[in-house]
Amino acid sequence: MTVRSMFAGLALAAVLATSAQAHDDEQQVRAVVTAYKDAIERMDVSQTPALFWPDSEIFENGGVEGSFAYYLEHHLGPEFDDLAGFDFRDHEMTVEVDGDTAFVSETYTYHITFKDGMRAAIERRGAATSVLRKRGDEWRIDIYHSSARPFRPSA
C-alpha cells in the first residue's frame, strides 16, 4: 500500500463518518420537530418542555412570547383547555444542519375545533421556522417562530 492510497483511504473514511453523522443529526432534528407537532395534535404538551432548551425564545404572529416554559404556561397550555381538536394537514419540513445548529422550515394547514361547539372551526395556513442547537449529544429547539393566516383553498 502506498502512502498516497493510505491517505486516500483515510480521507474517504473521514468523509463517510462525517456523512453518517450528518444523517444522524438530521434524523434527530426531524424527530424533535415532529415530536412537537405530534404533541400539539394530541393536545398533550406535558412532555414538550424536554424538546426546548430552558433559555429558548418563542415568537408567534409578530409577538415575543418569551421562553418555552413561559409560552406553555401563559399561552399554549391555557388555549388547549378550550379545544376539541387540532389537526395539521399538508405538513412539509425542510432541514439544514450546520455543525451544532440546525435550521428547520415548515409549512402546513391546521384545523382547530372547540369544545363548546359555539365557535366556528378555525382553518389557517401556517409556517414555522425553528433553530435547534446541539448541546452534548442532544438536539433541542432554541428559537421557534410561527405565523398563520386565514386558509383560502386554491381554485
PDB file of N, CA, C and O in Angstrom, residues 66-136:
ATOM      1  N   GLY A  66     -41.527  34.913  24.813  1.00  0.00           N
ATOM      2  CA  GLY A  66     -40.592  34.578  25.882  1.00  0.00           C
ATOM      3  C   GLY A  66     -40.067  33.164  25.737  1.00  0.00           C
ATOM      4  O   GLY A  66     -40.031  32.607  24.650  1.00  0.00           O
ATOM      5  N   SER A  67     -39.677  32.564  26.850  1.00  0.00           N
ATOM      6  CA  SER A  67     -39.149  31.200  26.835  1.00  0.00           C
ATOM      7  C   SER A  67     -40.288  30.221  26.568  1.00  0.00           C
ATOM      8  O   SER A  67     -41.469  30.560  26.712  1.00  0.00           O
ATOM      9  N   PHE A  68     -39.931  28.977  26.236  1.00  0.00           N
ATOM     10  CA  PHE A  68     -40.974  27.987  26.015  1.00  0.00           C
ATOM     11  C   PHE A  68     -41.754  27.732  27.296  1.00  0.00           C
ATOM     12  O   PHE A  68     -42.972  27.555  27.255  1.00  0.00           O
ATOM     13  N   ALA A  69     -41.079  27.724  28.432  1.00  0.00           N
ATOM     14  CA  ALA A  69     -41.774  27.493  29.706  1.00  0.00           C
ATOM     15  C   ALA A  69     -42.849  28.563  29.915  1.00  0.00           C
ATOM     16  O   ALA A  69     -43.982  28.253  30.305  1.00  0.00           O
ATOM     17  N   TYR A  70     -42.528  29.816  29.635  1.00  0.00           N
ATOM     18  CA  TYR A  70     -43.498  30.902  29.784  1.00  0.00           C
ATOM     19  C   TYR A  70     -44.629  30.742  28.758  1.00  0.00           C
ATOM     20  O   TYR A  70     -45.810  30.884  29.089  1.00  0.00           O
ATOM     21  N   TYR A  71     -44.267  30.452  27.521  1.00  0.00           N
ATOM     22  CA  TYR A  71     -45.242  30.267  26.448  1.00  0.00           C
ATOM     23  C   TYR A  71     -46.207  29.135  26.785  1.00  0.00           C
ATOM     24  O   TYR A  71     -47.414  29.252  26.598  1.00  0.00           O
ATOM     25  N   LEU A  72     -45.694  28.052  27.315  1.00  0.00           N
ATOM     26  CA  LEU A  72     -46.518  26.911  27.665  1.00  0.00           C
ATOM     27  C   LEU A  72     -47.495  27.263  28.794  1.00  0.00           C
ATOM     28  O   LEU A  72     -48.679  26.945  28.721  1.00  0.00           O
ATOM     29  N   GLU A  73     -46.998  27.947  29.799  1.00  0.00           N
ATOM     30  CA  GLU A  73     -47.833  28.275  30.956  1.00  0.00           C
ATOM     31  C   GLU A  73     -48.871  29.357  30.664  1.00  0.00           C
ATOM     32  O   GLU A  73     -50.002  29.279  31.135  1.00  0.00           O
ATOM     33  N   HIS A  74     -48.501  30.354  29.880  1.00  0.00           N
ATOM     34  CA  HIS A  74     -49.370  31.517  29.682  1.00  0.00           C
ATOM     35  C   HIS A  74     -50.103  31.551  28.354  1.00  0.00           C
ATOM     36  O   HIS A  74     -50.981  32.396  28.163  1.00  0.00           O
ATOM     37  N   HIS A  75     -49.751  30.691  27.438  1.00  0.00           N
ATOM     38  CA  HIS A  75     -50.361  30.785  26.107  1.00  0.00           C
ATOM     39  C   HIS A  75     -50.855  29.420  25.629  1.00  0.00           C
ATOM     40  O   HIS A  75     -52.042  29.178  25.546  1.00  0.00           O
ATOM     41  N   LEU A  76     -49.926  28.547  25.322  1.00  0.00           N
ATOM     42  CA  LEU A  76     -50.276  27.273  24.700  1.00  0.00           C
ATOM     43  C   LEU A  76     -51.124  26.391  25.609  1.00  0.00           C
ATOM     44  O   LEU A  76     -52.176  25.898  25.203  1.00  0.00           O
ATOM     45  N   GLY A  77     -50.694  26.189  26.839  1.00  0.00           N
ATOM     46  CA  GLY A  77     -51.435  25.345  27.776  1.00  0.00           C
ATOM     47  C   GLY A  77     -52.868  25.792  27.972  1.00  0.00           C
ATOM     48  O   GLY A  77     -53.808  24.999  27.786  1.00  0.00           O
ATOM     49  N   PRO A  78     -53.103  27.060  28.342  1.00  0.00           N
ATOM     50  CA  PRO A  78     -54.478  27.524  28.531  1.00  0.00           C
ATOM     51  C   PRO A  78     -55.339  27.435  27.272  1.00  0.00           C
ATOM     52  O   PRO A  78     -56.539  27.174  27.364  1.00  0.00           O
ATOM     53  N   GLU A  79     -54.752  27.624  26.094  1.00  0.00           N
ATOM     54  CA  GLU A  79     -55.536  27.514  24.857  1.00  0.00           C
ATOM     55  C   GLU A  79     -56.110  26.120  24.679  1.00  0.00           C
ATOM     56  O   GLU A  79     -57.228  25.954  24.212  1.00  0.00           O
ATOM     57  N   PHE A  80     -55.350  25.103  25.035  1.00  0.00           N
ATOM     58  CA  PHE A  80     -55.809  23.724  24.854  1.00  0.00           C
ATOM     59  C   PHE A  80     -57.014  23.394  25.721  1.00  0.00           C
ATOM     60  O   PHE A  80     -57.757  22.463  25.408  1.00  0.00           O
ATOM     61  N   ASP A  81     -57.227  24.146  26.793  1.00  0.00           N
ATOM     62  CA  ASP A  81     -58.392  23.901  27.643  1.00  0.00           C
ATOM     63  C   ASP A  81     -59.701  24.080  26.879  1.00  0.00           C
ATOM     64  O   ASP A  81     -60.705  23.462  27.217  1.00  0.00           O
ATOM     65  N   ASP A  82     -59.695  24.929  25.848  1.00  0.00           N
ATOM     66  CA  ASP A  82     -60.905  25.223  25.079  1.00  0.00           C
ATOM     67  C   ASP A  82     -61.059  24.388  23.812  1.00  0.00           C
ATOM     68  O   ASP A  82     -62.093  24.432  23.167  1.00  0.00           O
ATOM     69  N   LEU A  83     -60.015  23.648  23.436  1.00  0.00           N
ATOM     70  CA  LEU A  83     -60.024  22.973  22.137  1.00  0.00           C
ATOM     71  C   LEU A  83     -60.537  21.541  22.207  1.00  0.00           C
ATOM     72  O   LEU A  83     -60.257  20.815  23.145  1.00  0.00           O
ATOM     73  N   ALA A  84     -61.262  21.160  21.154  1.00  0.00           N
ATOM     74  CA  ALA A  84     -61.710  19.774  20.995  1.00  0.00           C
ATOM     75  C   ALA A  84     -60.780  19.023  20.043  1.00  0.00           C
ATOM     76  O   ALA A  84     -60.633  17.814  20.137  1.00  0.00           O
ATOM     77  N   GLY A  85     -60.158  19.739  19.122  1.00  0.00           N
ATOM     78  CA  GLY A  85     -59.280  19.092  18.150  1.00  0.00           C
ATOM     79  C   GLY A  85     -58.317  20.069  17.516  1.00  0.00           C
ATOM     80  O   GLY A  85     -58.617  21.259  17.371  1.00  0.00           O
ATOM     81  N   PHE A  86     -57.136  19.561  17.149  1.00  0.00           N
ATOM     82  CA  PHE A  86     -56.113  20.348  16.463  1.00  0.00           C
ATOM     83  C   PHE A  86     -55.437  19.406  15.478  1.00  0.00           C
ATOM     84  O   PHE A  86     -54.786  18.442  15.887  1.00  0.00           O
ATOM     85  N   ASP A  87     -55.620  19.659  14.194  1.00  0.00           N
ATOM     86  CA  ASP A  87     -55.083  18.770  13.164  1.00  0.00           C
ATOM     87  C   ASP A  87     -54.221  19.539  12.176  1.00  0.00           C
ATOM     88  O   ASP A  87     -54.655  20.565  11.641  1.00  0.00           O
ATOM     89  N   PHE A  88     -53.015  19.026  11.950  1.00  0.00           N
ATOM     90  CA  PHE A  88     -52.153  19.566  10.904  1.00  0.00           C
ATOM     91  C   PHE A  88     -52.444  18.814   9.610  1.00  0.00           C
ATOM     92  O   PHE A  88     -52.676  17.601   9.616  1.00  0.00           O
ATOM     93  N   ARG A  89     -52.401  19.527   8.512  1.00  0.00           N
ATOM     94  CA  ARG A  89     -52.578  18.931   7.192  1.00  0.00           C
ATOM     95  C   ARG A  89     -51.521  19.499   6.255  1.00  0.00           C
ATOM     96  O   ARG A  89     -51.040  20.619   6.449  1.00  0.00           O
ATOM     97  N   ASP A  90     -51.190  18.752   5.238  1.00  0.00           N
ATOM     98  CA  ASP A  90     -50.230  19.192   4.218  1.00  0.00           C
ATOM     99  C   ASP A  90     -48.927  19.688   4.835  1.00  0.00           C
ATOM    100  O   ASP A  90     -48.359  20.685   4.381  1.00  0.00           O
ATOM    101  N   HIS A  91     -48.455  18.985   5.839  1.00  0.00           N
ATOM    102  CA  HIS A  91     -47.226  19.380   6.539  1.00  0.00           C
ATOM    103  C   HIS A  91     -46.001  19.038   5.706  1.00  0.00           C
ATOM    104  O   HIS A  91     -45.860  17.927   5.214  1.00  0.00           O
ATOM    105  N   GLU A  92     -45.137  20.026   5.529  1.00  0.00           N
ATOM    106  CA  GLU A  92     -43.865  19.827   4.836  1.00  0.00           C
ATOM    107  C   GLU A  92     -42.758  20.432   5.676  1.00  0.00           C
ATOM    108  O   GLU A  92     -42.951  21.481   6.300  1.00  0.00           O
ATOM    109  N   MET A  93     -41.609  19.755   5.699  1.00  0.00           N
ATOM    110  CA  MET A  93     -40.491  20.206   6.515  1.00  0.00           C
ATOM    111  C   MET A  93     -39.199  20.120   5.719  1.00  0.00           C
ATOM    112  O   MET A  93     -38.960  19.139   5.015  1.00  0.00           O
ATOM    113  N   THR A  94     -38.368  21.153   5.842  1.00  0.00           N
ATOM    114  CA  THR A  94     -37.012  21.097   5.299  1.00  0.00           C
ATOM    115  C   THR A  94     -36.047  21.307   6.462  1.00  0.00           C
ATOM    116  O   THR A  94     -36.327  22.078   7.381  1.00  0.00           O
ATOM    117  N   VAL A  95     -34.933  20.608   6.411  1.00  0.00           N
ATOM    118  CA  VAL A  95     -33.943  20.651   7.488  1.00  0.00           C
ATOM    119  C   VAL A  95     -32.572  20.894   6.888  1.00  0.00           C
ATOM    120  O   VAL A  95     -32.200  20.256   5.905  1.00  0.00           O
ATOM    121  N   GLU A  96     -31.820  21.812   7.501  1.00  0.00           N
ATOM    122  CA  GLU A  96     -30.420  22.030   7.142  1.00  0.00           C
ATOM    123  C   GLU A  96     -29.617  22.014   8.433  1.00  0.00           C
ATOM    124  O   GLU A  96     -29.884  22.792   9.349  1.00  0.00           O
ATOM    125  N   VAL A  97     -28.661  21.119   8.505  1.00  0.00           N
ATOM    126  CA  VAL A  97     -27.797  21.011   9.681  1.00  0.00           C
ATOM    127  C   VAL A  97     -26.444  21.603   9.337  1.00  0.00           C
ATOM    128  O   VAL A  97     -25.852  21.277   8.307  1.00  0.00           O
ATOM    129  N   ASP A  98     -25.964  22.499  10.214  1.00  0.00           N
ATOM    130  CA  ASP A  98     -24.658  23.127  10.038  1.00  0.00           C
ATOM    131  C   ASP A  98     -23.919  23.024  11.372  1.00  0.00           C
ATOM    132  O   ASP A  98     -24.118  23.857  12.262  1.00  0.00           O
ATOM    133  N   GLY A  99     -23.146  21.978  11.511  1.00  0.00           N
ATOM    134  CA  GLY A  99     -22.433  21.756  12.771  1.00  0.00           C
ATOM    135  C   GLY A  99     -23.408  21.453  13.894  1.00  0.00           C
ATOM    136  O   GLY A  99     -24.205  20.525  13.800  1.00  0.00           O
ATOM    137  N   ASP A 100     -23.363  22.257  14.957  1.00  0.00           N
ATOM    138  CA  ASP A 100     -24.240  22.074  16.116  1.00  0.00           C
ATOM    139  C   ASP A 100     -25.494  22.936  16.048  1.00  0.00           C
ATOM    140  O   ASP A 100     -26.154  23.159  17.069  1.00  0.00           O
ATOM    141  N   THR A 101     -25.814  23.439  14.862  1.00  0.00           N
ATOM    142  CA  THR A 101     -27.006  24.259  14.658  1.00  0.00           C
ATOM    143  C   THR A 101     -27.806  23.672  13.501  1.00  0.00           C
ATOM    144  O   THR A 101     -27.232  23.251  12.500  1.00  0.00           O
ATOM    145  N   ALA A 102     -29.116  23.649  13.663  1.00  0.00           N
ATOM    146  CA  ALA A 102     -29.986  23.162  12.584  1.00  0.00           C
ATOM    147  C   ALA A 102     -31.069  24.198  12.330  1.00  0.00           C
ATOM    148  O   ALA A 102     -31.566  24.836  13.266  1.00  0.00           O
ATOM    149  N   PHE A 103     -31.431  24.346  11.081  1.00  0.00           N
ATOM    150  CA  PHE A 103     -32.466  25.287  10.651  1.00  0.00           C
ATOM    151  C   PHE A 103     -33.597  24.480  10.028  1.00  0.00           C
ATOM    152  O   PHE A 103     -33.360  23.696   9.112  1.00  0.00           O
ATOM    153  N   VAL A 104     -34.795  24.676  10.534  1.00  0.00           N
ATOM    154  CA  VAL A 104     -35.947  23.915  10.069  1.00  0.00           C
ATOM    155  C   VAL A 104     -37.028  24.883   9.601  1.00  0.00           C
ATOM    156  O   VAL A 104     -37.358  25.839  10.315  1.00  0.00           O
ATOM    157  N   SER A 105     -37.578  24.635   8.432  1.00  0.00           N
ATOM    158  CA  SER A 105     -38.715  25.394   7.908  1.00  0.00           C
ATOM    159  C   SER A 105     -39.869  24.435   7.722  1.00  0.00           C
ATOM    160  O   SER A 105     -39.689  23.328   7.206  1.00  0.00           O
ATOM    161  N   GLU A 106     -41.051  24.869   8.146  1.00  0.00           N
ATOM    162  CA  GLU A 106     -42.244  24.046   7.988  1.00  0.00           C
ATOM    163  C   GLU A 106     -43.351  24.879   7.362  1.00  0.00           C
ATOM    164  O   GLU A 106     -43.473  26.076   7.643  1.00  0.00           O
ATOM    165  N   THR A 107     -44.146  24.238   6.548  1.00  0.00           N
ATOM    166  CA  THR A 107     -45.392  24.825   6.058  1.00  0.00           C
ATOM    167  C   THR A 107     -46.493  23.798   6.304  1.00  0.00           C
ATOM    168  O   THR A 107     -46.231  22.585   6.299  1.00  0.00           O
ATOM    169  N   TYR A 108     -47.693  24.277   6.531  1.00  0.00           N
ATOM    170  CA  TYR A 108     -48.798  23.392   6.878  1.00  0.00           C
ATOM    171  C   TYR A 108     -50.100  24.167   6.840  1.00  0.00           C
ATOM    172  O   TYR A 108     -50.122  25.397   6.754  1.00  0.00           O
ATOM    173  N   THR A 109     -51.180  23.425   6.947  1.00  0.00           N
ATOM    174  CA  THR A 109     -52.501  23.979   7.208  1.00  0.00           C
ATOM    175  C   THR A 109     -52.933  23.342   8.519  1.00  0.00           C
ATOM    176  O   THR A 109     -52.598  22.195   8.786  1.00  0.00           O
ATOM    177  N   TYR A 110     -53.617  24.097   9.369  1.00  0.00           N
ATOM    178  CA  TYR A 110     -54.143  23.469  10.572  1.00  0.00           C
ATOM    179  C   TYR A 110     -55.614  23.781  10.735  1.00  0.00           C
ATOM    180  O   TYR A 110     -56.118  24.790  10.244  1.00  0.00           O
ATOM    181  N   HIS A 111     -56.295  22.866  11.407  1.00  0.00           N
ATOM    182  CA  HIS A 111     -57.739  22.921  11.607  1.00  0.00           C
ATOM    183  C   HIS A 111     -57.989  22.766  13.113  1.00  0.00           C
ATOM    184  O   HIS A 111     -57.534  21.803  13.719  1.00  0.00           O
ATOM    185  N   ILE A 112     -58.702  23.725  13.697  1.00  0.00           N
ATOM    186  CA  ILE A 112     -58.974  23.723  15.135  1.00  0.00           C
ATOM    187  C   ILE A 112     -60.481  23.689  15.356  1.00  0.00           C
ATOM    188  O   ILE A 112     -61.222  24.449  14.723  1.00  0.00           O
ATOM    189  N   THR A 113     -60.920  22.825  16.266  1.00  0.00           N
ATOM    190  CA  THR A 113     -62.326  22.813  16.696  1.00  0.00           C
ATOM    191  C   THR A 113     -62.374  23.065  18.198  1.00  0.00           C
ATOM    192  O   THR A 113     -61.400  22.817  18.920  1.00  0.00           O
ATOM    193  N   PHE A 114     -63.534  23.557  18.651  1.00  0.00           N
ATOM    194  CA  PHE A 114     -63.694  23.961  20.047  1.00  0.00           C
ATOM    195  C   PHE A 114     -64.653  23.042  20.789  1.00  0.00           C
ATOM    196  O   PHE A 114     -65.622  22.535  20.222  1.00  0.00           O
ATOM    197  N   LYS A 115     -64.408  22.878  22.086  1.00  0.00           N
ATOM    198  CA  LYS A 115     -65.243  22.022  22.930  1.00  0.00           C
ATOM    199  C   LYS A 115     -66.666  22.533  23.047  1.00  0.00           C
ATOM    200  O   LYS A 115     -67.604  21.755  23.072  1.00  0.00           O
ATOM    201  N   ASP A 116     -66.839  23.852  23.134  1.00  0.00           N
ATOM    202  CA  ASP A 116     -68.175  24.403  23.391  1.00  0.00           C
ATOM    203  C   ASP A 116     -69.109  24.296  22.189  1.00  0.00           C
ATOM    204  O   ASP A 116     -70.317  24.451  22.325  1.00  0.00           O
ATOM    205  N   GLY A 117     -68.578  24.042  21.005  1.00  0.00           N
ATOM    206  CA  GLY A 117     -69.411  23.914  19.821  1.00  0.00           C
ATOM    207  C   GLY A 117     -70.061  25.219  19.386  1.00  0.00           C
ATOM    208  O   GLY A 117     -70.768  25.258  18.384  1.00  0.00           O
ATOM    209  N   MET A 118     -69.822  26.279  20.124  1.00  0.00           N
ATOM    210  CA  MET A 118     -70.430  27.577  19.816  1.00  0.00           C
ATOM    211  C   MET A 118     -69.586  28.372  18.822  1.00  0.00           C
ATOM    212  O   MET A 118     -70.106  29.203  18.105  1.00  0.00           O
ATOM    213  N   ARG A 119     -68.306  28.112  18.815  1.00  0.00           N
ATOM    214  CA  ARG A 119     -67.415  28.843  17.916  1.00  0.00           C
ATOM    215  C   ARG A 119     -67.144  28.016  16.672  1.00  0.00           C
ATOM    216  O   ARG A 119     -67.014  26.795  16.736  1.00  0.00           O
ATOM    217  N   ALA A 120     -67.071  28.717  15.570  1.00  0.00           N
ATOM    218  CA  ALA A 120     -66.778  28.041  14.297  1.00  0.00           C
ATOM    219  C   ALA A 120     -65.354  27.503  14.311  1.00  0.00           C
ATOM    220  O   ALA A 120     -64.462  28.069  14.953  1.00  0.00           O
ATOM    221  N   ALA A 121     -65.142  26.408  13.603  1.00  0.00           N
ATOM    222  CA  ALA A 121     -63.796  25.850  13.460  1.00  0.00           C
ATOM    223  C   ALA A 121     -62.896  26.881  12.779  1.00  0.00           C
ATOM    224  O   ALA A 121     -63.354  27.731  12.019  1.00  0.00           O
ATOM    225  N   ILE A 122     -61.626  26.792  13.084  1.00  0.00           N
ATOM    226  CA  ILE A 122     -60.626  27.693  12.506  1.00  0.00           C
ATOM    227  C   ILE A 122     -59.731  26.887  11.575  1.00  0.00           C
ATOM    228  O   ILE A 122     -59.257  25.817  11.938  1.00  0.00           O
ATOM    229  N   GLU A 123     -59.522  27.419  10.386  1.00  0.00           N
ATOM    230  CA  GLU A 123     -58.601  26.803   9.437  1.00  0.00           C
ATOM    231  C   GLU A 123     -57.600  27.872   9.027  1.00  0.00           C
ATOM    232  O   GLU A 123     -57.993  28.965   8.606  1.00  0.00           O
ATOM    233  N   ARG A 124     -56.325  27.570   9.183  1.00  0.00           N
ATOM    234  CA  ARG A 124     -55.268  28.533   8.873  1.00  0.00           C
ATOM    235  C   ARG A 124     -54.168  27.850   8.072  1.00  0.00           C
ATOM    236  O   ARG A 124     -53.920  26.663   8.211  1.00  0.00           O
ATOM    237  N   ARG A 125     -53.498  28.648   7.269  1.00  0.00           N
ATOM    238  CA  ARG A 125     -52.278  28.220   6.599  1.00  0.00           C
ATOM    239  C   ARG A 125     -51.146  28.793   7.446  1.00  0.00           C
ATOM    240  O   ARG A 125     -51.155  29.972   7.785  1.00  0.00           O
ATOM    241  N   GLY A 126     -50.193  27.944   7.815  1.00  0.00           N
ATOM    242  CA  GLY A 126     -49.143  28.392   8.713  1.00  0.00           C
ATOM    243  C   GLY A 126     -47.754  28.069   8.204  1.00  0.00           C
ATOM    244  O   GLY A 126     -47.561  27.254   7.298  1.00  0.00           O
ATOM    245  N   ALA A 127     -46.796  28.732   8.837  1.00  0.00           N
ATOM    246  CA  ALA A 127     -45.381  28.491   8.568  1.00  0.00           C
ATOM    247  C   ALA A 127     -44.639  28.622   9.891  1.00  0.00           C
ATOM    248  O   ALA A 127     -45.041  29.407  10.758  1.00  0.00           O
ATOM    249  N   ALA A 128     -43.596  27.839  10.025  1.00  0.00           N
ATOM    250  CA  ALA A 128     -42.772  27.906  11.235  1.00  0.00           C
ATOM    251  C   ALA A 128     -41.313  27.769  10.849  1.00  0.00           C
ATOM    252  O   ALA A 128     -40.972  27.073   9.892  1.00  0.00           O
ATOM    253  N   THR A 129     -40.482  28.453  11.602  1.00  0.00           N
ATOM    254  CA  THR A 129     -39.038  28.342  11.460  1.00  0.00           C
ATOM    255  C   THR A 129     -38.474  28.044  12.837  1.00  0.00           C
ATOM    256  O   THR A 129     -38.833  28.703  13.809  1.00  0.00           O
ATOM    257  N   SER A 130     -37.636  27.040  12.901  1.00  0.00           N
ATOM    258  CA  SER A 130     -37.003  26.663  14.164  1.00  0.00           C
ATOM    259  C   SER A 130     -35.493  26.648  13.991  1.00  0.00           C
ATOM    260  O   SER A 130     -34.980  26.266  12.940  1.00  0.00           O
ATOM    261  N   VAL A 131     -34.808  27.065  15.046  1.00  0.00           N
ATOM    262  CA  VAL A 131     -33.365  26.903  15.132  1.00  0.00           C
ATOM    263  C   VAL A 131     -33.130  25.952  16.293  1.00  0.00           C
ATOM    264  O   VAL A 131     -33.574  26.204  17.408  1.00  0.00           O
ATOM    265  N   LEU A 132     -32.499  24.837  15.997  1.00  0.00           N
ATOM    266  CA  LEU A 132     -32.173  23.860  17.028  1.00  0.00           C
ATOM    267  C   LEU A 132     -30.678  23.902  17.283  1.00  0.00           C
ATOM    268  O   LEU A 132     -29.892  24.149  16.362  1.00  0.00           O
ATOM    269  N   ARG A 133     -30.307  23.675  18.536  1.00  0.00           N
ATOM    270  CA  ARG A 133     -28.899  23.622  18.917  1.00  0.00           C
ATOM    271  C   ARG A 133     -28.603  22.257  19.516  1.00  0.00           C
ATOM    272  O   ARG A 133     -29.427  21.691  20.234  1.00  0.00           O
ATOM    273  N   LYS A 134     -27.427  21.777  19.208  1.00  0.00           N
ATOM    274  CA  LYS A 134     -26.968  20.528  19.784  1.00  0.00           C
ATOM    275  C   LYS A 134     -26.019  20.873  20.922  1.00  0.00           C
ATOM    276  O   LYS A 134     -25.012  21.551  20.728  1.00  0.00           O
ATOM    277  N   ARG A 135     -26.369  20.415  22.103  1.00  0.00           N
ATOM    278  CA  ARG A 135     -25.511  20.603  23.277  1.00  0.00           C
ATOM    279  C   ARG A 135     -25.206  19.199  23.795  1.00  0.00           C
ATOM    280  O   ARG A 135     -26.121  18.448  24.124  1.00  0.00           O
ATOM    281  N   GLY A 136     -23.929  18.867  23.828  1.00  0.00           N
ATOM    282  CA  GLY A 136     -23.560  17.488  24.124  1.00  0.00           C
ATOM    283  C   GLY A 136     -24.016  16.630  22.958  1.00  0.00           C
ATOM    284  O   GLY A 136     -23.697  16.912  21.807  1.00  0.00           O
TER     285      GLY A 136
END
